Short mmCIF file of the C-alpha atoms (twelve columns), coordinates in Angstrom:
data_MODEL
# 
_entry.id   MODEL 
# 
loop_
_atom_site.group_PDB 
_atom_site.id 
_atom_site.type_symbol 
_atom_site.label_atom_id 
_atom_site.label_alt_id 
_atom_site.label_comp_id 
_atom_site.label_asym_id 
_atom_site.label_seq_id 
_atom_site.Cartn_x 
_atom_site.Cartn_y 
_atom_site.Cartn_z 
_atom_site.pdbx_PDB_model_num 
ATOM 1   C CA . MET A 1   112.826 238.688 277.438 1 
ATOM 2   C CA . ALA A 2   112.205 235.456 279.250 1 
ATOM 3   C CA . ASP A 3   108.954 233.811 278.177 1 
ATOM 4   C CA . SER A 4   107.474 230.370 277.829 1 
ATOM 5   C CA . THR A 5   108.260 230.217 274.109 1 
ATOM 6   C CA . ASP A 6   111.932 230.940 274.772 1 
ATOM 7   C CA . THR A 7   112.026 228.247 277.437 1 
ATOM 8   C CA . GLN A 8   110.338 225.647 275.234 1 
ATOM 9   C CA . ASN A 9   112.593 226.408 272.247 1 
ATOM 10  C CA . THR A 10  115.739 226.400 274.361 1 
ATOM 11  C CA . VAL A 11  114.995 223.016 275.920 1 
ATOM 12  C CA . THR A 12  113.813 221.481 272.635 1 
ATOM 13  C CA . ASN A 13  117.033 222.583 270.927 1 
ATOM 14  C CA . LEU A 14  119.031 221.197 273.831 1 
ATOM 15  C CA . SER A 15  117.310 217.827 273.485 1 
ATOM 16  C CA . GLU A 16  117.977 217.690 269.737 1 
ATOM 17  C CA . ASN A 17  121.644 218.555 270.230 1 
ATOM 18  C CA . LEU A 18  122.075 215.944 272.961 1 
ATOM 19  C CA . ARG A 19  120.686 213.326 270.581 1 
ATOM 20  C CA . ASN A 20  122.747 214.374 267.568 1 
ATOM 21  C CA . ILE A 21  126.217 215.059 268.955 1 
ATOM 22  C CA . PRO A 22  126.936 211.480 270.096 1 
ATOM 23  C CA . LYS A 23  125.820 210.201 266.678 1 
ATOM 24  C CA . ASP A 24  128.213 212.596 264.932 1 
ATOM 25  C CA . LEU A 25  131.022 211.596 267.264 1 
ATOM 26  C CA . ARG A 26  130.396 207.893 266.598 1 
ATOM 27  C CA . ILE A 27  130.428 208.482 262.841 1 
ATOM 28  C CA . PHE A 28  133.788 210.228 263.233 1 
ATOM 29  C CA . SER A 29  135.345 207.542 265.438 1 
ATOM 30  C CA . THR A 30  134.094 204.689 263.234 1 
ATOM 31  C CA . GLY A 31  135.321 206.424 260.083 1 
ATOM 32  C CA . LEU A 32  138.715 207.131 261.603 1 
ATOM 33  C CA . ARG A 33  139.077 203.509 262.608 1 
ATOM 34  C CA . MET A 34  138.280 202.449 259.037 1 
ATOM 35  C CA . LEU A 35  140.817 204.934 257.695 1 
ATOM 36  C CA . PHE A 36  143.600 203.329 259.725 1 
ATOM 37  C CA . ALA A 37  142.570 199.726 259.164 1 
ATOM 38  C CA . GLU A 38  140.349 198.807 256.243 1 
ATOM 39  C CA . ILE A 39  141.461 201.459 253.723 1 
ATOM 40  C CA . ALA A 40  145.037 202.205 254.752 1 
ATOM 41  C CA . VAL A 41  146.880 204.064 251.976 1 
ATOM 42  C CA . SER A 42  150.366 203.280 250.652 1 
ATOM 43  C CA . SER A 43  153.023 206.005 250.270 1 
ATOM 44  C CA . GLN A 44  154.265 205.353 246.763 1 
ATOM 45  C CA . SER A 45  153.482 208.848 245.471 1 
ATOM 46  C CA . GLU A 46  153.581 212.359 246.888 1 
ATOM 47  C CA . SER A 47  149.790 212.560 246.885 1 
ATOM 48  C CA . GLU A 48  149.528 209.297 248.814 1 
ATOM 49  C CA . THR A 49  152.063 210.579 251.334 1 
ATOM 50  C CA . GLN A 50  149.905 213.691 251.740 1 
ATOM 51  C CA . ILE A 51  146.860 211.505 252.338 1 
ATOM 52  C CA . ASN A 52  148.682 209.703 255.141 1 
ATOM 53  C CA . GLU A 53  149.855 213.012 256.614 1 
ATOM 54  C CA . LEU A 54  146.265 214.255 256.545 1 
ATOM 55  C CA . ARG A 55  145.145 211.016 258.163 1 
ATOM 56  C CA . ASP A 56  147.764 211.406 260.907 1 
ATOM 57  C CA . SER A 57  146.586 214.962 261.522 1 
ATOM 58  C CA . MET A 58  143.050 213.657 261.927 1 
ATOM 59  C CA . LYS A 59  144.440 211.104 264.352 1 
ATOM 60  C CA . LYS A 60  145.936 213.900 266.461 1 
ATOM 61  C CA . ASP A 61  142.519 215.551 266.554 1 
ATOM 62  C CA . ALA A 62  141.050 212.243 267.672 1 
ATOM 63  C CA . MET A 63  143.620 211.894 270.450 1 
ATOM 64  C CA . VAL A 64  142.764 215.367 271.758 1 
ATOM 65  C CA . TYR A 65  139.102 214.372 271.862 1 
ATOM 66  C CA . SER A 66  139.486 210.937 273.368 1 
ATOM 67  C CA . LYS A 67  142.004 211.876 276.069 1 
ATOM 68  C CA . LYS A 68  140.981 215.372 277.084 1 
ATOM 69  C CA . ILE A 69  137.895 216.929 275.534 1 
ATOM 70  C CA . LEU A 70  135.663 213.860 275.570 1 
ATOM 71  C CA . PRO A 71  135.889 213.603 279.397 1 
ATOM 72  C CA . LEU A 72  134.973 217.302 279.569 1 
ATOM 73  C CA . CYS A 73  131.962 216.774 277.303 1 
ATOM 74  C CA . THR A 74  130.891 213.831 279.443 1 
ATOM 75  C CA . TYR A 75  131.206 215.937 282.596 1 
ATOM 76  C CA . PHE A 76  129.319 218.790 280.950 1 
ATOM 77  C CA . VAL A 77  126.412 216.507 280.004 1 
ATOM 78  C CA . ARG A 78  126.337 215.340 283.620 1 
ATOM 79  C CA . LEU A 79  125.969 218.995 284.686 1 
ATOM 80  C CA . ILE A 80  122.957 219.341 282.403 1 
ATOM 81  C CA . SER A 81  121.374 216.283 283.980 1 
ATOM 82  C CA . ASN A 82  122.103 217.652 287.467 1 
ATOM 83  C CA . PHE A 83  120.519 220.979 286.558 1 
ATOM 84  C CA . PHE A 84  117.261 219.308 285.529 1 
ATOM 85  C CA . ASP A 85  117.200 217.426 288.836 1 
ATOM 86  C CA . TYR A 86  116.034 220.688 290.429 1 
ATOM 87  C CA . TYR A 87  112.905 220.630 288.286 1 
ATOM 88  C CA . GLU A 88  112.297 216.909 288.600 1 
ATOM 89  C CA . HIS A 89  112.751 216.582 292.368 1 
ATOM 90  C CA . LEU A 90  111.596 219.965 293.732 1 
ATOM 91  C CA . ASP A 91  108.063 221.285 293.728 1 
ATOM 92  C CA . TYR A 92  107.509 224.832 292.492 1 
ATOM 93  C CA . LYS A 93  107.703 226.460 295.919 1 
ATOM 94  C CA . GLU A 94  110.926 224.628 296.796 1 
ATOM 95  C CA . TRP A 95  112.400 225.524 293.413 1 
ATOM 96  C CA . LEU A 96  111.535 229.206 293.837 1 
ATOM 97  C CA . GLU A 97  113.069 229.260 297.319 1 
ATOM 98  C CA . SER A 98  116.234 227.653 295.922 1 
ATOM 99  C CA . LEU A 99  116.465 230.018 292.955 1 
ATOM 100 C CA . SER A 100 119.339 232.052 294.370 1 
ATOM 101 C CA . ASP A 101 121.454 228.922 294.947 1 
ATOM 102 C CA . ILE A 102 120.534 227.570 291.517 1 
ATOM 103 C CA . ILE A 103 121.675 230.795 289.845 1 
ATOM 104 C CA . THR A 104 125.000 230.548 291.686 1 
ATOM 105 C CA . GLU A 105 125.458 227.005 290.400 1 
ATOM 106 C CA . VAL A 106 124.488 228.004 286.878 1 
ATOM 107 C CA . LYS A 107 127.237 230.657 286.996 1 
ATOM 108 C CA . GLY A 108 129.727 227.847 287.609 1 
ATOM 109 C CA . TYR A 109 128.178 225.811 284.797 1 
ATOM 110 C CA . LYS A 110 128.503 228.804 282.480 1 
ATOM 111 C CA . ASP A 111 132.231 229.069 283.266 1 
ATOM 112 C CA . CYS A 112 132.574 225.417 282.252 1 
ATOM 113 C CA . CYS A 113 130.751 226.293 279.036 1 
ATOM 114 C CA . SER A 114 133.261 229.040 278.287 1 
ATOM 115 C CA . VAL A 115 136.128 226.566 278.548 1 
ATOM 116 C CA . LEU A 116 134.361 223.950 276.437 1 
ATOM 117 C CA . ILE A 117 133.292 226.365 273.697 1 
ATOM 118 C CA . GLU A 118 136.749 227.923 273.370 1 
ATOM 119 C CA . LEU A 119 138.434 224.525 273.202 1 
ATOM 120 C CA . HIS A 120 136.119 223.562 270.365 1 
ATOM 121 C CA . LYS A 121 136.675 226.853 268.556 1 
ATOM 122 C CA . SER A 122 140.407 226.173 268.717 1 
ATOM 123 C CA . LEU A 123 139.922 222.833 266.979 1 
ATOM 124 C CA . MET A 124 137.700 224.270 264.252 1 
ATOM 125 C CA . ILE A 125 140.631 226.240 262.792 1 
ATOM 126 C CA . PRO A 126 142.854 223.239 261.944 1 
ATOM 127 C CA . LEU A 127 139.734 221.296 260.956 1 
ATOM 128 C CA . LYS A 128 138.892 223.824 258.241 1 
ATOM 129 C CA . LYS A 129 142.514 223.667 257.108 1 
ATOM 130 C CA . ARG A 130 142.309 219.892 256.787 1 
ATOM 131 C CA . GLU A 131 139.111 220.219 254.791 1 
ATOM 132 C CA . ASP A 132 140.905 222.479 252.303 1 
ATOM 133 C CA . GLU A 133 143.856 220.076 252.186 1 
ATOM 134 C CA . ALA A 134 141.537 217.176 251.375 1 
ATOM 135 C CA . ARG A 135 140.085 219.061 248.409 1 
ATOM 136 C CA . VAL A 136 143.545 219.899 247.046 1 
ATOM 137 C CA . ILE A 137 144.878 216.363 247.483 1 
ATOM 138 C CA . LEU A 138 141.778 214.882 245.878 1 
ATOM 139 C CA . SER A 139 142.317 217.000 242.769 1 
ATOM 140 C CA . GLU A 140 146.023 216.059 242.670 1 
ATOM 141 C CA . LEU A 141 145.130 212.417 243.144 1 
ATOM 142 C CA . ASP A 142 143.399 212.382 239.773 1 
ATOM 143 C CA . HIS A 143 146.857 212.482 238.169 1 
ATOM 144 C CA . VAL A 144 148.119 209.583 240.297 1 
ATOM 145 C CA . THR A 145 144.976 207.599 239.545 1 
ATOM 146 C CA . LYS A 146 145.468 208.111 235.804 1 
ATOM 147 C CA . GLU A 147 149.071 206.868 236.115 1 
ATOM 148 C CA . TYR A 148 147.923 203.797 238.028 1 
ATOM 149 C CA . LYS A 149 145.273 203.084 235.417 1 
ATOM 150 C CA . GLN A 150 147.868 203.388 232.656 1 
ATOM 151 C CA . VAL A 151 150.126 200.929 234.479 1 
ATOM 152 C CA . LYS A 152 147.154 198.635 234.993 1 
ATOM 153 C CA . GLU A 153 146.221 198.726 231.299 1 
ATOM 154 C CA . PHE A 154 149.855 198.123 230.279 1 
ATOM 155 C CA . CYS A 155 150.128 195.158 232.645 1 
ATOM 156 C CA . GLU A 156 146.869 193.721 231.348 1 
ATOM 157 C CA . ARG A 157 148.063 194.057 227.745 1 
ATOM 158 C CA . THR A 158 151.421 192.520 228.656 1 
ATOM 159 C CA . ALA A 159 149.696 189.664 230.425 1 
ATOM 160 C CA . GLY A 160 147.454 189.055 227.430 1 
ATOM 161 C CA . ILE A 161 150.382 188.977 225.019 1 
ATOM 162 C CA . GLY A 162 152.316 186.678 227.349 1 
ATOM 163 C CA . HIS A 163 149.418 184.244 227.533 1 
ATOM 164 C CA . GLN A 164 149.044 184.262 223.751 1 
ATOM 165 C CA . TRP A 165 152.740 183.513 223.155 1 
ATOM 166 C CA . ALA A 166 152.733 180.798 225.799 1 
ATOM 167 C CA . CYS A 167 149.727 179.090 224.225 1 
ATOM 168 C CA . ALA A 168 151.252 179.336 220.767 1 
ATOM 169 C CA . LEU A 169 154.525 177.797 221.912 1 
ATOM 170 C CA . LEU A 170 152.751 174.989 223.753 1 
ATOM 171 C CA . LEU A 171 150.593 174.120 220.742 1 
ATOM 172 C CA . HIS A 172 153.396 174.093 218.185 1 
ATOM 173 C CA . GLU A 173 156.544 172.016 218.071 1 
ATOM 174 C CA . SER A 174 159.543 174.225 218.645 1 
ATOM 175 C CA . SER A 175 163.190 174.050 219.549 1 
ATOM 176 C CA . ILE A 176 162.511 176.504 222.372 1 
ATOM 177 C CA . PRO A 177 162.907 174.848 225.794 1 
ATOM 178 C CA . VAL A 178 159.609 173.644 227.243 1 
ATOM 179 C CA . ALA A 179 160.096 175.845 230.330 1 
ATOM 180 C CA . VAL A 180 159.825 179.049 228.293 1 
ATOM 181 C CA . PRO A 181 156.021 178.945 227.779 1 
ATOM 182 C CA . TYR A 182 155.531 178.406 231.499 1 
ATOM 183 C CA . LEU A 183 157.851 181.310 232.275 1 
ATOM 184 C CA . LEU A 184 155.732 183.455 229.973 1 
ATOM 185 C CA . ILE A 185 152.599 182.297 231.787 1 
ATOM 186 C CA . GLY A 186 154.229 183.130 235.130 1 
ATOM 187 C CA . ALA A 187 155.207 186.577 233.897 1 
ATOM 188 C CA . ALA A 188 151.672 187.108 232.632 1 
ATOM 189 C CA . GLU A 189 150.233 186.163 236.025 1 
ATOM 190 C CA . ILE A 190 152.595 188.625 237.728 1 
ATOM 191 C CA . SER A 191 151.482 191.351 235.319 1 
ATOM 192 C CA . MET A 192 147.849 190.606 236.148 1 
ATOM 193 C CA . ALA A 193 148.641 190.748 239.866 1 
ATOM 194 C CA . VAL A 194 150.321 194.146 239.433 1 
ATOM 195 C CA . ALA A 195 147.329 195.356 237.412 1 
ATOM 196 C CA . ALA A 196 144.939 194.208 240.146 1 
ATOM 197 C CA . ALA A 197 147.083 195.881 242.822 1 
ATOM 198 C CA . LYS A 198 147.141 199.197 240.959 1 
ATOM 199 C CA . ASP A 199 143.387 199.015 240.450 1 
ATOM 200 C CA . ARG A 200 142.883 198.318 244.151 1 
ATOM 201 C CA . GLN A 201 145.221 201.171 245.138 1 
ATOM 202 C CA . CYS A 202 143.226 203.602 242.995 1 
ATOM 203 C CA . SER A 203 140.063 202.573 244.812 1 
ATOM 204 C CA . ILE A 204 141.737 202.818 248.232 1 
ATOM 205 C CA . ASN A 205 143.166 206.279 247.549 1 
ATOM 206 C CA . GLU A 206 139.832 207.640 246.411 1 
ATOM 207 C CA . ALA A 207 137.925 205.957 249.244 1 
ATOM 208 C CA . ALA A 208 140.338 207.366 251.843 1 
ATOM 209 C CA . LEU A 209 140.023 210.938 250.641 1 
ATOM 210 C CA . VAL A 210 136.266 210.760 250.173 1 
ATOM 211 C CA . LEU A 211 135.998 209.358 253.703 1 
ATOM 212 C CA . VAL A 212 138.031 212.269 255.103 1 
ATOM 213 C CA . ARG A 213 136.291 214.939 253.041 1 
ATOM 214 C CA . ASP A 214 132.685 213.724 253.086 1 
ATOM 215 C CA . THR A 215 132.448 211.835 256.389 1 
ATOM 216 C CA . LEU A 216 135.184 212.503 258.952 1 
ATOM 217 C CA . ILE A 217 135.496 216.269 258.645 1 
ATOM 218 C CA . PRO A 218 131.724 216.965 258.399 1 
ATOM 219 C CA . ALA A 219 130.978 214.635 261.339 1 
ATOM 220 C CA . LEU A 220 133.630 216.205 263.558 1 
ATOM 221 C CA . SER A 221 132.560 219.683 262.494 1 
ATOM 222 C CA . GLN A 222 128.900 218.940 263.293 1 
ATOM 223 C CA . PHE A 223 129.901 217.457 266.634 1 
ATOM 224 C CA . ILE A 224 131.933 220.550 267.535 1 
ATOM 225 C CA . ASN A 225 129.134 222.897 266.500 1 
ATOM 226 C CA . GLY A 226 126.601 220.777 268.379 1 
ATOM 227 C CA . VAL A 227 128.624 220.915 271.579 1 
ATOM 228 C CA . GLY A 228 128.965 224.672 271.148 1 
ATOM 229 C CA . ARG A 229 125.199 225.074 270.803 1 
ATOM 230 C CA . THR A 230 124.590 222.799 273.776 1 
ATOM 231 C CA . ALA A 231 127.074 224.730 275.880 1 
ATOM 232 C CA . GLY A 232 125.113 227.900 275.163 1 
ATOM 233 C CA . PHE A 233 122.161 226.422 277.057 1 
ATOM 234 C CA . PHE A 234 123.376 227.634 280.445 1 
ATOM 235 C CA . SER A 235 123.874 231.172 279.150 1 
ATOM 236 C CA . ALA A 236 120.216 231.278 278.150 1 
ATOM 237 C CA . MET A 237 119.117 229.692 281.430 1 
ATOM 238 C CA . GLN A 238 121.159 232.108 283.498 1 
ATOM 239 C CA . GLN A 239 119.445 235.089 281.884 1 
ATOM 240 C CA . GLN A 240 115.988 233.607 282.448 1 
ATOM 241 C CA . LEU A 241 116.649 232.701 286.068 1 
ATOM 242 C CA . ILE A 242 118.124 236.119 286.845 1 
ATOM 243 C CA . THR A 243 114.957 237.685 285.425 1 
ATOM 244 C CA . PHE A 244 112.811 235.532 287.693 1 
ATOM 245 C CA . GLN A 245 115.031 236.319 290.675 1 
ATOM 246 C CA . ALA A 246 114.667 240.039 290.023 1 
ATOM 247 C CA . LYS A 247 110.892 239.669 289.979 1 
ATOM 248 C CA . ALA A 248 110.983 237.778 293.272 1 
ATOM 249 C CA . ASP A 249 113.176 240.473 294.815 1 
ATOM 250 C CA . ARG A 250 110.641 243.095 293.798 1 
ATOM 251 C CA . ALA A 251 107.991 240.982 295.560 1 
ATOM 252 C CA . GLU A 252 105.901 240.704 292.417 1 
ATOM 253 C CA . SER A 253 103.275 238.010 292.253 1 
ATOM 254 C CA . THR A 254 104.427 234.709 290.799 1 
ATOM 255 C CA . ARG A 255 101.019 234.551 289.152 1 
ATOM 256 C CA . ASP A 256 101.607 237.700 287.174 1 
ATOM 257 C CA . ALA A 257 98.941  238.646 284.647 1 
ATOM 258 C CA . ASP A 258 101.663 238.491 282.004 1 
ATOM 259 C CA . CYS A 259 101.813 234.713 281.942 1 
ATOM 260 C CA . GLU A 260 104.562 234.758 279.320 1 
ATOM 261 C CA . ASN A 261 106.940 236.111 281.976 1 
ATOM 262 C CA . ASN A 262 105.637 233.850 284.703 1 
ATOM 263 C CA . PRO A 263 108.413 231.843 286.425 1 
ATOM 264 C CA . GLU A 264 105.865 229.147 287.246 1 
ATOM 265 C CA . ASN A 265 105.257 228.746 283.525 1 
ATOM 266 C CA . HIS A 266 108.999 228.268 283.062 1 
ATOM 267 C CA . TYR A 267 109.108 225.744 285.896 1 
ATOM 268 C CA . LYS A 268 106.251 223.650 284.469 1 
ATOM 269 C CA . ILE A 269 107.844 223.472 281.016 1 
ATOM 270 C CA . MET A 270 111.218 222.500 282.457 1 
ATOM 271 C CA . LYS A 271 109.681 219.900 284.761 1 
ATOM 272 C CA . LYS A 272 107.755 218.392 281.855 1 
ATOM 273 C CA . MET A 273 110.944 218.172 279.760 1 
ATOM 274 C CA . ALA A 274 113.193 216.930 282.589 1 
ATOM 275 C CA . SER A 275 112.651 213.207 282.005 1 
ATOM 276 C CA . ARG A 276 113.294 213.627 278.274 1 
ATOM 277 C CA . ILE A 277 116.564 215.474 278.917 1 
ATOM 278 C CA . HIS A 278 117.655 212.821 281.412 1 
ATOM 279 C CA . GLU A 279 117.067 210.150 278.757 1 
ATOM 280 C CA . ASP A 280 119.036 212.183 276.212 1 
ATOM 281 C CA . CYS A 281 121.921 212.473 278.673 1 
ATOM 282 C CA . LYS A 282 121.845 208.716 279.263 1 
ATOM 283 C CA . GLY A 283 121.942 208.190 275.503 1 
ATOM 284 C CA . PHE A 284 125.022 210.382 275.250 1 
ATOM 285 C CA . HIS A 285 126.823 208.490 278.021 1 
ATOM 286 C CA . ALA A 286 125.836 205.129 276.510 1 
ATOM 287 C CA . ILE A 287 127.636 205.796 273.236 1 
ATOM 288 C CA . ILE A 288 130.909 207.008 274.785 1 
ATOM 289 C CA . PRO A 289 132.338 203.487 275.430 1 
ATOM 290 C CA . GLN A 290 131.827 202.657 271.739 1 
ATOM 291 C CA . VAL A 291 133.678 205.812 270.710 1 
ATOM 292 C CA . GLU A 292 136.497 205.039 273.128 1 
ATOM 293 C CA . THR A 293 136.760 201.504 271.716 1 
ATOM 294 C CA . ASP A 294 137.095 202.877 268.177 1 
ATOM 295 C CA . LEU A 295 139.792 205.339 269.183 1 
ATOM 296 C CA . LEU A 296 141.704 202.817 271.291 1 
ATOM 297 C CA . ALA A 297 141.852 200.563 268.227 1 
ATOM 298 C CA . ILE A 298 144.044 203.191 266.584 1 
ATOM 299 C CA . ARG A 299 147.615 202.754 267.734 1 
ATOM 300 C CA . ASP A 300 148.752 205.627 269.943 1 
ATOM 301 C CA . THR A 301 152.248 207.002 270.486 1 
ATOM 302 C CA . SER A 302 153.884 209.129 273.157 1 
ATOM 303 C CA . THR A 303 154.228 211.883 270.563 1 
ATOM 304 C CA . HIS A 304 150.471 212.180 270.348 1 
ATOM 305 C CA . ARG A 305 150.173 212.282 274.126 1 
ATOM 306 C CA . ASN A 306 152.727 215.097 274.294 1 
ATOM 307 C CA . TYR A 307 150.888 216.934 271.561 1 
ATOM 308 C CA . VAL A 308 147.601 216.618 273.450 1 
ATOM 309 C CA . ASP A 309 148.998 217.778 276.788 1 
ATOM 310 C CA . GLU A 310 150.890 220.751 275.365 1 
ATOM 311 C CA . TRP A 311 147.956 221.875 273.247 1 
ATOM 312 C CA . LEU A 312 145.425 221.629 276.058 1 
ATOM 313 C CA . ASP A 313 147.573 223.213 278.782 1 
ATOM 314 C CA . LYS A 314 148.223 226.214 276.552 1 
ATOM 315 C CA . ARG A 315 144.577 226.669 275.597 1 
ATOM 316 C CA . ILE A 316 143.266 226.318 279.152 1 
ATOM 317 C CA . GLU A 317 145.615 229.053 280.343 1 
ATOM 318 C CA . GLU A 318 144.610 231.341 277.448 1 
ATOM 319 C CA . ILE A 319 140.914 230.783 278.156 1 
ATOM 320 C CA . ARG A 320 141.370 231.363 281.892 1 
ATOM 321 C CA . ILE A 321 143.009 234.733 281.203 1 
ATOM 322 C CA . GLN A 322 140.559 235.704 278.445 1 
ATOM 323 C CA . TYR A 323 137.463 235.110 280.570 1 
ATOM 324 C CA . GLU A 324 139.054 235.942 283.929 1 
ATOM 325 C CA . LEU A 325 137.763 232.616 285.189 1 
ATOM 326 C CA . ASP A 326 137.732 231.838 288.872 1 
ATOM 327 C CA . THR A 327 139.291 228.369 289.016 1 
ATOM 328 C CA . THR A 328 138.054 227.958 292.593 1 
ATOM 329 C CA . THR A 329 134.456 227.684 291.328 1 
ATOM 330 C CA . PRO A 330 133.432 224.123 292.314 1 
ATOM 331 C CA . GLN A 331 132.125 223.153 288.887 1 
ATOM 332 C CA . LEU A 332 135.088 224.598 286.968 1 
ATOM 333 C CA . ASN A 333 137.587 223.195 289.448 1 
ATOM 334 C CA . LYS A 334 136.065 219.732 289.027 1 
ATOM 335 C CA . MET A 335 136.136 220.143 285.254 1 
ATOM 336 C CA . LEU A 336 139.847 220.962 285.330 1 
ATOM 337 C CA . THR A 337 140.351 217.937 287.579 1 
ATOM 338 C CA . CYS A 338 138.758 215.834 284.825 1 
ATOM 339 C CA . ILE A 339 141.461 217.110 282.483 1 
ATOM 340 C CA . SER A 340 144.379 216.178 284.723 1 
ATOM 341 C CA . SER A 341 142.940 212.754 285.557 1 
ATOM 342 C CA . SER A 342 142.173 211.713 281.965 1 
ATOM 343 C CA . ASP A 343 145.716 210.729 280.960 1 
# 
C-alpha cells in the first residue's frame, strides 16, 4: 500500500545507499592497490602461492567492475538523478499529467535494475568462495609463519655466535688469518639480514590475508549489496506510481480524505528530497575517477580483458532470457551500449 511513510523510507534508504556504496567501492579499490604494491607476497611456500592466486582472483573481480559493471552503476545513478528531475522541475499538476509517461520510463529503469542486480548476484557467488579460501589459507599460514620464525631465531643465534667468535679472534693473538674474523662478521650480518627478511615476510603474509579477509571482501560485498538495494528503488517507485495512476483513472480526488494514499503527499516528499538525492548522485560520480585511478594502477593483461568480456556476454544473455527483457527499451538499450563502449 503506497503511503507517505513508504515514500519517505524508500527515499531515505536510497540516499543512505548512494552515500555508502561509493565509500565501500573506494575502500575496495584502495585495498586492492595496496595488495599489489605495498604488501606484495612472495611465492616461496604453497600457502604464499595460494595467497597470490587469491589476490589474482580478486584482481579479476576488480577488472569486471572497472571495465564493465562500474560504467553500468554510473549510468544507473544517472537514471536516478533523471527520475528526480520530474519532481524538481515540474509542479504537481504537470507531474500528475505526466504520470503515464513517467511510469513508462520507470519500466525501462526497472529493466536496467534487473540486469544490474543479476550481475551483482553472479559476483557474490565467487566472492563468498574467496572469503572461505581466505579463512583456510590464513589457518594454513600459521604453519608457514612458525617455520619463518624458527628460521629467523636460528639466523639470529647464528649471527650472535658469529659475532662472538669474531670478537674473540680479534682480541686474542692467533695463527688464524686476520681475514677469518671479518668473514665471520660478514656471515653474521648475512644471517641477520635473512632473519629480518623472514620476519618481514611473516608480517607481509599476515597483512595480505587480513586485508583480503577483513577489508577487501567485506567492502566489495557491502558495495554489491548496496547496489542491489539501490536498484530495488525503481521497483518500489513503479508500484507507487501505478497505484496513483489507477486512482487518477478512476477519477478520484487527488485530495482524498485518506491522506496517506494521496499522490500529492508523495509528490511533496519526493520534491523535498530531490535536491538531497541529486547531491548524493554527484557524490557518487565524484569518487569514480579515484576508483578508476586505483584500478588502473594495477597492471592489466589481455587475459583479464578476455575473462571480463566472456563473463559479461554470457551473463547478459542469461539475464535477457530469464527476464524476457525487451532490449529495444531506450534505457536498457543505452545501458547495453555502455557495456560495449567501455572496453
